[in-house]
Structures are given as structure tokens and as C-alpha cells.
Amino acid sequence: MEGYRLFLALLASALLLGFLSVLFALVWVFQYREGLSWDGAEAEFNWHPVLIITGFVFIQGIAIIVYRLPWTWKCSKLLMKFIHAGLNTIAMILAIVSLVAVFDFHNAKNIPNMYSLHSWIGLTAVILYSLQLVLGFAVFLLPFAPVSLRASLMPIHIYSGLLIFVTVIATAFMGFTEKLLFALKNYKASPPEGIFVNILGLLILIFGALVLWMATRPQWKRPPEQNSKLQQPNGGTEDSAMTDCSKAEKADVEFNSEAAARKRNLKLDETGQRSTM
Amino acid sequence: MEGYRLFLALLASALLLGFLSVLFALVWVFQYREGLSWDGAEAEFNWHPVLIITGFVFIQGIAIIVYRLPWTWKCSKLLMKFIHAGLNTIAMILAIVSLVAVFDFHNAKNIPNMYSLHSWIGLTAVILYSLQLVLGFAVFLLPFAPVSLRASLMPIHIYSGLLIFVTVIATAFMGFTEKLLFALKNYKASPPEGIFVNILGLLILIFGALVLWMATRPQWKRPPEQNSKLQQPNGGTEDSAMTDCSKAEKADVEFNSEAAARKRNLKLDETGQRSTM
């Protein structure tokens, strides 16, 4: 893999920033706010930023770049699709729970829902994300879609995924702005909580920028399936690729009777994906 | 050009949304706010959203896709670089004036500067945009940079440009949120101004999404320079390409003694650009 060390450095930075963002969200709600509970009060609202940052920012970001981790290139594409879909499903569930928390809190406090730009764009992102997940599952995971449909939808799938990801981050920034203006009477005097959440915003901005860079470098794209077992990130031999992941792939093939047909389709599938990444 | 009609439809939609966004910004400040003036009061602040949306969103968006307009493919790359750099310079000037307006307003009213996430990320975007402009001018417009440097910096230039563009839009969303929460005591009751500015946010979101789609389709990339005179979007002949733009190109070549050397470099230059767009 070209620029393997740089990739590792960027991945480590992204993981660090992602973990730090989740940690900052937890410190925010426990140190500066009312903590977490499910009682219709502020501590229920606090699940909203924690779950959005954990699921809709961090896990979604990892789901976007999971195909690009070079040590997964020896795993079957099908296995990686399951991991990609699984991470996005977890992110989706966390996002929905976080929406329930905020609607529940609003309803308990008689605060209107859906009046802000944050809510309009946030709900749009959640709806588009659900569509993306259902369509992605139907077209790329289930074995029924013709190869030509997969090839023509892949650039749209990739574009929509990245667009939703940046839209979610923009929505989180609006959410921080709203919460700080509602909760801090002295936000303009730069109190510690204001500075802390601003730094959280910067962490997420850099995390997002790293994910976008890693996800769009053509030299870091997963190689076409037919060569994947021969390609090792560290230049190793085919023998050294025979790890648990290869065994998992064999199990996949035995388990899924559609896998062989799907493998025949992968070359064109890859072509579709290559067109934009 | 593959998908010429679709490109035209998306371009027309983007232009319409861009114009509508500027119009909405003007209606916002004249219909719902204090209009425009330069007196240290609210009407001076109002230059901030108007100039950011006009320059930093709309004009920057057009500057990003200007190479992709197929009727410019008969123009020299050098001419298009001047147009790209010129539009970005106009956007930069409008952004700086809009910052002066808001700092001036804050200072006149004794409101602190730089306390919000909006201001932190917004100033970061302006600084990165200035760096991008200066570096882009030095490397891609001035004739001194070696071809290898151009080729290696082009993917970074494209990535940074798109990243700054989405960051600016995210910052505008935070700005809308701040202004509506400061100015509208009844924002939660969805007053007409709140709804109006939320719609402005959606217009900008869709404008940004269209620009990103047009800027990242490989089939809509400007063809390599050596063939550009032969390529016509409507499938016309080389003769029909001899328009004012071709004459302008000839004038370029006569005017600029570096143009010939630059033309020899263009193939590698294009290769660098192709790697990410």
C-alpha cells in the first residue's frame, strides 16, 4: 500500500480524535451538565449529544473508512460489507434513541419540537441516512440487484454517505451553538464550559476532515477482489495472509450460496465504486 | 460530454438556489431586520450574512465548478485559472469585509469577539481560505513551481477547497442559529422570520450538495489541455469552437511568454488533478 505509514498515522489520529470527542461529550454532560438519566428532565436530553457524537459522528466515520483498512483487504468483500452495514446500523440505532431522548425531553417540558434549523437539517439527515441504509442493504448486500444497477448506484451511495456525514457534523455544530446559548447566560464571556464545547467542536471538525481525506484518496482504495488475497499492506506473501479473516471468508463462502455469483459480479461492482473514490 | 443535459439541469438548479439564497439574505435583512448601513449598529452587522452568503457561499461555489462548464473547455487552462482565482479573490474580499462589519459592530456595542464555536470555526475557515488562495496563486498560476510540485499539491488543493466550502456552509448554519436565538425571543414558536431563515439554510444545503456533486463527477472533468479544442459539449467540430474564447486564448499565449512552457507542463498537471476529481 502506497503511503502505508501516513495512512496509519492519520487513522491513529482519527481514532484518537474520535475517542476524545466521545470523552469530551461525556465530560460535558457529567462535569458541566446534569449527567445522564431517562426521566424527562435535562439529564435525559443529555443522551442526545452523547449518542449523536458516539454513533452518528464517530461510528459513522469509522464505517466510512472501514474498507480502507489495509489489513482487511484479505477479508472477503462480503464480510466487509457486513461490517460496514453493521456499524452504520449501530450508528442509526444510537441516532434514533438520541432523537427519542430529545423529543421526550421537549414533550415533558412543553418545549416545541422541530422549530430550529438544527432540527430541520438533523431530521433530514436521519431520514436520508435511513434511506441510504435500506437502499445500501437492498442493492449491495442482498444478492438480487443486477451488476449494472450496483455499478450505477455505487457513486451515488458513496457521495450520499459522505454528504450525510458532513451534514451530521454541521448539525452537531448547530446543536452545540443552541445548547450553549440556552444553557449559559454568560456564553459571551467565554466561560470554561463554552471553551470546552468549542474545543469539542474543533475535535469533531478535524476528525471529519481526516475521515474525508482517508475516504477519498484513490491510492488507499481496497484493491479489486480477485487480487485481494495476494495483496498485503506490509508486502508479505500470500501464506502470511492466511489469518482468521481468511478463514472467516471461507466460512462466508460455504455459508452463503450466493457468494460465488456475487464474486463474479465484483469486478464490475468495483469499477462502479472506483469511478468516484 | 457524457450527461450534458443532466449537468445543465444541475447547474441551472445550483445557480437558481444560489441566487435565491442571496435574495433570501437580502429579504431577511431588509424585511425582518434593520437593513444595511455602516454605522456600528445592527444594520452594519447585517452586512455579515449578506456578504458571506454572496461571496463565501455562492461565489465560492461557482469558483469550484467553473472548470467543469463544458463551454469553457475551448478556453485555455490559463484563462480558466485566472477566472477561478479571480472569483475566489472576490469571495475572499467579501468575506473579509463581512468580518470587519461584525467586529466593528461588536466593538461599537461592547460585545466580545471570538467566544463562539461559529467564530472559532469561521475564522479558521477564512485563514485556511487565504492560505489556499496564496498557495494556489504561487503554485498553479505563477510559472515558477516545478511540475512535480503542482502534481503532488493538486489533490490537496482540491480536497482543501471542498473542505473549506463545506466548513463555510456549516459555519453559516451556526451563524443563522446564533442570530435567530439572539434576535427572536419567540424562535421556538416558529415565527415567520424563523421559518424564512430555516428555508434559507435548506437552500444553501442543497446548493452545496449540488456543487459537491458536480465538482466530484469524473465524467464532468475538463479534458486534458491537448485535446480541449477538439472537444465540444454538443459534439460540434473544431471549427465551431473558434469563438471569442479561442481568440482570448491566442491573446494569452502572445501576452504571456511563460505560456508555452506551462502548456508543456499541463499534461502532468492534469494527471495530478485527475487523481482526485
XYZ file of C-alpha atoms in Angstrom:
554
model
C 0.000 0.000 0.000
C 1.346 3.385 -1.059
C 1.875 5.675 1.927
C 1.094 2.957 4.483
C 2.774 4.788 7.360
C 0.951 8.015 6.572
C -2.342 6.110 6.449
C -1.614 4.550 9.847
C -0.701 7.945 11.315
C -3.921 9.527 10.003
C -6.004 6.566 11.168
C -4.452 6.713 14.645
C -5.132 10.478 14.737
C -8.735 9.978 13.616
C -9.312 7.255 16.234
C -7.746 9.436 18.925
C -9.879 12.427 17.931
C -12.994 10.255 17.745
C -12.396 8.780 21.217
C -11.566 12.236 22.576
C -14.816 13.615 21.114
C -16.877 10.919 22.859
C -14.902 11.514 26.067
C -15.459 15.287 25.796
C -19.192 14.700 25.291
C -19.290 12.591 28.474
C -17.244 15.105 30.453
C -19.537 17.866 29.169
C -22.736 16.217 30.400
C -21.269 14.863 33.687
C -18.951 17.721 34.642
C -20.875 20.756 33.396
C -24.466 19.494 32.977
C -26.879 17.198 34.763
C -25.393 13.807 33.798
C -27.458 11.057 32.147
C -30.818 9.557 33.085
C -34.194 8.826 31.451
C -36.625 10.951 33.438
C -37.876 13.656 31.049
C -35.507 16.224 32.565
C -32.225 17.759 31.340
C -30.316 14.554 32.097
C -32.478 12.775 29.516
C -31.783 15.481 26.934
C -28.059 14.897 27.554
C -28.275 11.495 25.854
C -28.803 13.479 22.637
C -25.268 14.935 22.253
C -23.605 11.836 23.766
C -25.319 9.358 21.422
C -25.064 11.581 18.341
C -21.321 12.088 18.828
C -20.751 8.401 19.627
C -22.920 6.940 16.894
C -23.653 9.490 14.220
C -20.196 11.090 14.185
C -17.599 8.601 15.471
C -19.080 5.218 14.456
C -20.367 6.581 11.136
C -16.885 7.967 10.419
C -15.276 4.581 11.121
C -17.930 2.836 8.986
C -16.971 5.131 6.091
C -13.276 4.199 6.149
C -13.571 0.552 7.177
C -12.997 -0.707 3.603
C -9.718 1.197 3.504
C -8.015 -0.534 6.433
C -5.321 -2.480 4.557
C -5.319 -5.444 6.941
C -8.967 -6.084 5.969
C -8.104 -6.465 2.292
C -7.522 -10.171 2.840
C -11.078 -10.482 4.181
C -13.890 -11.087 1.724
C -15.732 -8.075 0.380
C -18.938 -9.656 1.685
C -17.589 -9.753 5.235
C -16.510 -6.117 4.948
C -19.953 -5.163 3.632
C -21.487 -6.785 6.729
C -19.112 -4.819 8.977
C -19.841 -1.564 7.078
C -23.606 -2.158 7.255
C -23.384 -3.284 10.880
C -21.512 -0.186 12.037
C -23.969 2.041 10.155
C -26.890 0.166 11.714
C -25.443 0.734 15.206
C -24.976 4.432 14.363
C -28.580 4.592 13.130
C -29.964 2.989 16.297
C -27.978 5.363 18.513
C -29.184 8.332 16.438
C -32.819 7.233 16.773
C -32.510 6.713 20.552
C -30.908 10.163 20.795
C -33.887 11.646 18.902
C -36.330 9.881 21.220
C -34.456 11.387 24.180
C -34.761 14.933 22.869
C -38.427 14.635 21.781
C -39.259 13.036 25.144
C -37.496 15.854 26.993
C -39.237 18.542 24.878
C -42.644 16.945 25.388
C -42.125 16.607 29.159
C -41.138 20.290 29.359
C -43.720 21.557 26.831
C -40.939 22.814 24.555
C -41.940 22.822 20.861
C -40.226 20.347 18.532
C -38.878 20.993 15.039
C -38.708 24.793 15.065
C -34.942 25.218 14.526
C -32.652 24.850 11.514
C -30.769 22.288 13.649
C -33.915 20.152 13.896
C -34.886 20.580 10.234
C -31.472 19.595 8.863
C -30.880 16.987 11.576
C -34.138 15.171 10.858
C -33.417 15.379 7.107
C -30.028 13.746 7.760
C -31.592 10.945 9.819
C -34.213 10.256 7.124
C -31.595 10.264 4.344
C -29.357 8.017 6.459
C -32.210 5.507 6.900
C -32.867 5.536 3.153
C -29.155 5.108 2.477
C -29.035 2.138 4.868
C -32.119 0.410 3.426
C -31.097 1.042 -0.195
C -27.497 0.018 0.503
C -28.696 -3.207 2.119
C -31.091 -3.993 -0.727
C -28.699 -3.195 -3.554
C -25.222 -4.062 -2.277
C -25.753 -6.742 0.377
C -28.739 -8.740 -0.806
C -27.839 -10.840 -3.871
C -30.731 -9.733 -6.102
C -29.597 -6.437 -7.661
C -28.116 -6.710 -11.158
C -24.471 -5.772 -11.533
C -25.317 -2.807 -13.752
C -27.585 -1.342 -11.050
C -24.855 -1.771 -8.428
C -22.284 -0.127 -10.668
C -24.536 2.835 -11.438
C -25.664 3.320 -7.817
C -22.238 2.985 -6.175
C -21.046 6.557 -6.962
C -24.359 7.889 -5.601
C -24.045 5.685 -2.481
C -20.535 6.995 -1.793
C -21.477 10.627 -2.465
C -24.614 10.404 -0.286
C -22.668 8.751 2.509
C -20.057 11.495 2.615
C -22.697 14.229 2.215
C -24.768 12.849 5.114
C -21.606 12.593 7.234
C -20.667 16.265 6.745
C -24.316 17.295 7.191
C -24.426 15.444 10.522
C -21.293 17.288 11.684
C -22.763 20.641 10.593
C -25.943 19.765 12.500
C -23.916 18.860 15.603
C -22.262 22.297 15.421
C -25.697 23.950 15.338
C -26.705 21.782 18.287
C -23.667 22.901 20.327
C -24.490 26.523 19.481
C -28.127 26.133 20.562
C -27.333 24.283 23.785
C -24.630 26.748 24.872
C -26.868 29.748 24.147
C -29.783 28.185 26.035
C -27.779 26.867 28.978
C -25.088 29.517 29.503
C -26.196 33.017 30.354
C -22.544 34.088 30.152
C -21.506 32.292 26.931
C -20.230 35.625 25.546
C -17.779 35.878 28.464
C -16.099 32.602 27.330
C -16.797 30.521 30.456
C -14.965 27.166 30.839
C -17.976 25.192 29.533
C -18.170 27.386 26.427
C -14.451 26.949 25.687
C -14.699 23.205 26.399
C -17.562 22.644 23.951
C -15.885 24.850 21.333
C -12.826 22.580 21.600
C -15.139 19.562 21.224
C -16.386 21.180 18.000
C -12.810 21.560 16.720
C -12.029 17.917 17.587
C -15.043 16.796 15.541
C -14.090 19.128 12.666
C -10.594 17.627 12.439
C -11.970 14.084 12.859
C -14.344 14.717 9.953
C -11.571 16.218 7.820
C -9.343 13.155 8.420
C -12.154 10.721 7.555
C -12.903 12.631 4.339
C -9.217 12.635 3.345
C -8.781 8.908 4.010
C -12.056 8.036 2.285
C -11.232 9.900 -0.939
C -7.572 9.012 -1.648
C -7.540 6.758 -4.721
C -4.269 5.100 -3.626
C -5.882 3.866 -0.397
C -8.829 2.187 -2.014
C -9.368 -1.521 -1.343
C -7.908 -3.411 -4.328
C -10.247 -5.325 -6.663
C -11.445 -8.611 -5.144
C -9.614 -11.009 -7.449
C -6.229 -9.798 -6.165
C -7.125 -9.173 -2.578
C -5.596 -12.338 -1.155
C -2.271 -11.633 -2.819
C -2.076 -8.040 -1.577
C -0.609 -7.408 1.822
C -0.196 -3.937 3.318
C 3.278 -4.822 4.582
C 4.327 -6.515 1.356
C 4.047 -10.006 2.918
C 3.378 -13.194 0.977
C 0.102 -14.933 0.315
C 0.870 -17.505 3.017
C 1.131 -14.859 5.677
C -2.351 -13.668 4.673
C -3.895 -16.898 5.916
C -5.237 -15.459 9.120
C -8.536 -15.705 10.904
C -10.015 -13.292 8.386
C -9.268 -15.668 5.518
C -10.872 -18.471 7.470
C -13.861 -16.270 8.082
C -14.037 -15.668 4.360
C -14.065 -19.411 3.673
C -16.908 -19.782 6.146
C -18.720 -16.982 4.294
C -18.400 -18.788 1.008
C -19.639 -22.046 2.431
C -22.440 -20.337 4.302
C -23.741 -18.152 1.540
C -24.702 -19.888 -1.653
C -24.927 -16.528 -3.431
C -21.309 -15.663 -2.767
C -19.914 -17.254 -5.915
C -22.314 -15.390 -8.168
C -21.592 -12.185 -6.289
C -17.836 -12.719 -6.742
C -18.321 -12.900 -10.500
C -20.088 -9.576 -10.285
C -17.448 -7.873 -8.196
C -15.233 -6.713 -10.995
C -17.931 -4.504 -12.477
C -19.054 -3.567 -8.970
C -15.543 -2.363 -8.220
C -15.473 -0.400 -11.432
C -18.545 1.476 -10.329
C -17.009 2.217 -6.965
C -13.677 3.244 -8.492
C -15.343 5.936 -10.500
C -15.622 8.246 -7.534
C -13.258 7.103 -4.798
C -19.715 15.444 -22.682
C -21.413 12.496 -21.001
C -24.668 13.501 -19.317
C -24.593 17.057 -20.727
C -28.305 17.676 -20.156
C -28.115 16.437 -16.578
C -25.117 18.704 -15.987
C -27.039 21.679 -17.384
C -30.075 20.877 -15.234
C -27.937 20.612 -12.088
C -26.035 23.781 -12.971
C -29.278 25.694 -13.569
C -30.626 24.387 -10.247
C -27.432 25.390 -8.425
C -27.499 28.883 -9.959
C -31.171 29.273 -9.071
C -30.554 28.128 -5.486
C -27.504 30.384 -5.213
C -29.416 33.433 -6.462
C -32.358 32.558 -4.225
C -30.020 32.286 -1.224
C -28.607 35.780 -1.867
C -32.148 37.087 -2.415
C -33.335 35.447 0.814
C -30.407 37.008 2.697
C -31.398 40.454 1.363
C -35.082 39.936 2.159
C -34.072 38.742 5.636
C -32.098 41.885 6.484
C -34.477 44.358 4.763
C -37.837 42.757 5.566
C -37.221 41.301 9.024
C -34.123 43.177 10.262
C -32.690 46.692 10.151
C -31.469 46.778 6.534
C -27.890 47.671 5.609
C -25.693 50.591 6.650
C -22.207 51.161 8.117
C -22.900 52.866 11.438
C -21.815 50.391 14.144
C -25.433 49.321 14.716
C -27.416 46.226 13.735
C -27.641 47.380 10.110
C -23.839 47.147 9.911
C -23.874 43.641 11.356
C -26.345 42.696 8.614
C -23.592 43.000 6.006
C -22.130 39.875 7.630
C -24.768 37.326 6.496
C -25.367 39.120 3.166
C -21.680 39.186 2.163
C -20.905 35.701 3.489
C -23.791 34.168 1.550
C -22.984 36.169 -1.589
C -19.218 35.697 -1.556
C -18.228 32.826 0.686
C -21.104 30.518 -0.285
C -22.412 31.459 -3.750
C -19.311 32.856 -5.490
C -17.011 30.275 -3.875
C -19.380 27.524 -5.056
C -19.282 28.845 -8.635
C -15.478 29.187 -8.468
C -15.284 25.483 -7.513
C -17.214 24.271 -10.562
C -16.021 26.837 -13.113
C -13.541 24.390 -14.727
C -16.412 21.968 -15.320
C -18.542 24.237 -17.510
C -18.156 22.432 -20.856
C -18.336 25.614 -22.966
C -15.140 26.800 -21.234
C -13.165 23.743 -22.339
C -12.180 25.562 -25.520
C -10.682 28.347 -23.422
C -7.089 27.992 -22.285
C -6.444 26.452 -18.892
C -4.560 29.622 -18.004
C -7.615 31.792 -18.667
C -9.750 29.452 -16.559
C -7.186 29.582 -13.753
C -7.468 33.384 -13.786
C -11.270 33.149 -13.610
C -11.076 30.553 -10.783
C -8.563 32.666 -8.848
C -10.495 35.878 -9.596
C -13.800 34.505 -8.294
C -12.070 33.192 -5.171
C -10.391 36.561 -4.642
C -13.759 38.321 -4.868
C -15.190 35.810 -2.380
C -12.224 36.424 -0.073
C -12.648 40.210 -0.191
C -16.374 39.950 0.549
C -15.637 37.573 3.444
C -13.075 39.959 4.923
C -15.428 42.962 4.600
C -18.142 40.889 6.268
C -15.760 40.106 9.150
C -14.872 43.792 9.519
C -18.607 44.551 9.706
C -19.194 42.105 12.540
C -16.073 43.049 14.547
C -16.943 46.741 14.084
C -20.498 46.096 15.282
C -19.295 44.062 18.289
C -16.749 46.723 19.280
C -19.298 49.541 18.934
C -21.734 47.609 21.175
C -19.073 46.245 23.596
C -19.956 42.683 22.632
C -16.990 40.266 22.997
C -15.479 38.801 19.832
C -14.409 35.210 19.217
C -16.253 33.466 22.041
C -18.474 31.161 19.960
C -17.830 27.964 18.005
C -19.205 29.902 14.992
C -16.419 32.476 15.351
C -13.687 29.896 16.015
C -14.513 27.736 13.013
C -15.422 30.708 10.824
C -12.087 32.454 11.425
C -10.271 29.145 10.852
C -12.070 28.833 7.506
C -11.123 32.402 6.489
C -7.460 31.819 7.414
C -7.338 28.478 5.553
C -9.073 30.103 2.569
C -6.421 32.858 2.477
C -3.641 30.264 2.636
C -5.357 28.252 -0.094
C -5.591 31.373 -2.283
C -1.960 32.439 -1.768
C -0.590 28.908 -2.189
C -2.825 28.265 -5.207
C -1.636 31.514 -6.817
C 2.028 30.752 -6.112
C 1.950 27.132 -7.221
C -0.641 26.928 -10.006
C -0.779 30.416 -11.529
C 2.762 31.758 -11.267
C 5.079 29.939 -13.687
C 7.813 29.048 -11.180
C 6.597 25.857 -9.473
C 8.014 22.607 -10.857
C 5.542 20.261 -12.476
C 6.118 17.577 -9.836
C 5.152 20.029 -7.066
C 1.979 21.007 -8.927
C 1.049 17.377 -9.449
C 1.591 16.484 -5.806
C -0.207 19.559 -4.447
C -3.249 19.402 -6.747
C -5.100 16.670 -4.808
C -4.506 18.616 -1.578
C -5.679 21.867 -3.257
C -8.910 20.206 -4.411
C -9.540 18.497 -1.079
C -8.855 21.693 0.910
C -11.084 23.711 -1.390
C -14.045 21.364 -0.917
C -13.377 21.030 2.816
C -13.291 24.814 3.293
C -16.505 25.134 1.234
C -18.445 22.679 3.449
C -16.914 24.220 6.584
C -18.114 27.657 5.475
C -21.642 26.311 4.998
C -21.557 24.638 8.435
C -20.369 27.942 9.904
C -23.190 29.824 8.168
C -25.676 27.401 9.749
C -24.221 28.148 13.193
C -24.465 31.861 12.380
C -28.171 31.549 11.473
C -28.770 29.649 14.721
C -26.981 32.306 16.792
C -28.689 35.261 15.116
C -32.181 33.765 15.382
C -31.681 32.888 19.057
C -30.338 36.375 19.835
C -32.856 38.316 17.763
C -36.072 36.320 18.134
C -37.491 35.916 21.599
C -40.161 33.636 20.102
C -37.947 31.456 17.834
C -39.392 28.342 19.500
C -42.886 29.380 18.354
C -41.745 29.193 14.689
C -42.340 32.853 13.759
C -42.211 33.825 10.046
C -38.589 35.054 10.314
C -37.513 31.765 11.902
C -39.178 29.710 9.175
C -37.777 32.039 6.499
C -34.165 31.692 7.680
C -34.564 27.923 8.135
C -35.636 27.767 4.476
C -32.578 29.867 3.578
C -30.491 27.224 5.372
C -32.095 24.451 3.310
C -31.479 26.390 0.067
C -27.786 26.685 0.962
C -27.619 22.994 1.932
C -28.985 21.905 -1.446
C -26.784 24.442 -3.282
C -23.733 22.991 -1.506
C -24.800 19.419 -2.255
C -25.192 20.237 -5.978
C -21.779 21.934 -6.151
C -20.138 18.956 -4.442
C -21.823 16.515 -6.849
C -20.823 18.492 -9.952
C -17.262 19.036 -8.683
C -16.589 15.347 -7.994
C -18.026 13.537 -11.047
C -15.065 12.167 -13.041
C -17.052 12.262 -16.302
C -17.520 16.043 -15.996
C -13.873 16.886 -15.535
C -12.299 19.305 -18.002
C -10.468 17.197 -20.604
C -6.656 17.317 -20.785
C -5.415 20.505 -22.446
C -4.029 18.979 -25.657
C -7.498 17.844 -26.745
C -9.532 20.698 -25.415
C -10.013 22.450 -28.754
C -11.326 19.287 -30.329
C -13.866 18.632 -27.594
C -17.219 20.281 -27.842
C -20.012 19.715 -25.356
C -22.575 19.494 -28.155
C -20.400 17.257 -30.325
C -19.565 20.110 -32.736
C -16.440 20.320 -34.885
C -13.174 22.067 -34.193
C -14.148 24.943 -36.487
C -17.234 25.701 -34.482
C -15.027 26.009 -31.416
C -13.326 29.112 -32.830
C -15.194 31.563 -30.684
C -14.167 34.564 -28.651
C -12.725 32.243 -26.032
C -10.264 30.752 -28.513
C -9.223 34.252 -29.561
C -8.759 35.105 -25.921
C -6.533 32.099 -25.596
C -4.371 33.244 -28.524
C -4.016 36.625 -26.885
C -2.957 34.848 -23.702
C -0.240 32.962 -25.493
C 1.119 36.109 -27.154
C 0.876 38.075 -23.946
C 2.467 35.590 -21.619
C 5.909 34.354 -22.548
C 5.627 31.590 -19.940
C 2.544 30.120 -21.526
C 4.380 27.749 -23.856
C 6.431 26.249 -21.059
C 3.334 25.980 -18.923
C 1.499 24.185 -21.719
C 4.241 21.549 -21.836
C 3.699 21.035 -18.139
C -0.044 20.714 -18.371
C -0.225 17.027 -19.056
C 1.413 16.105 -15.767
C -0.530 18.899 -14.083
C -3.731 17.327 -15.324
C -2.606 13.948 -14.072
C -2.251 15.356 -10.602
C -5.708 16.885 -10.800
C -7.225 13.687 -12.191
C -6.088 11.748 -9.178
C -8.871 13.145 -7.011
C -11.566 14.609 -9.229
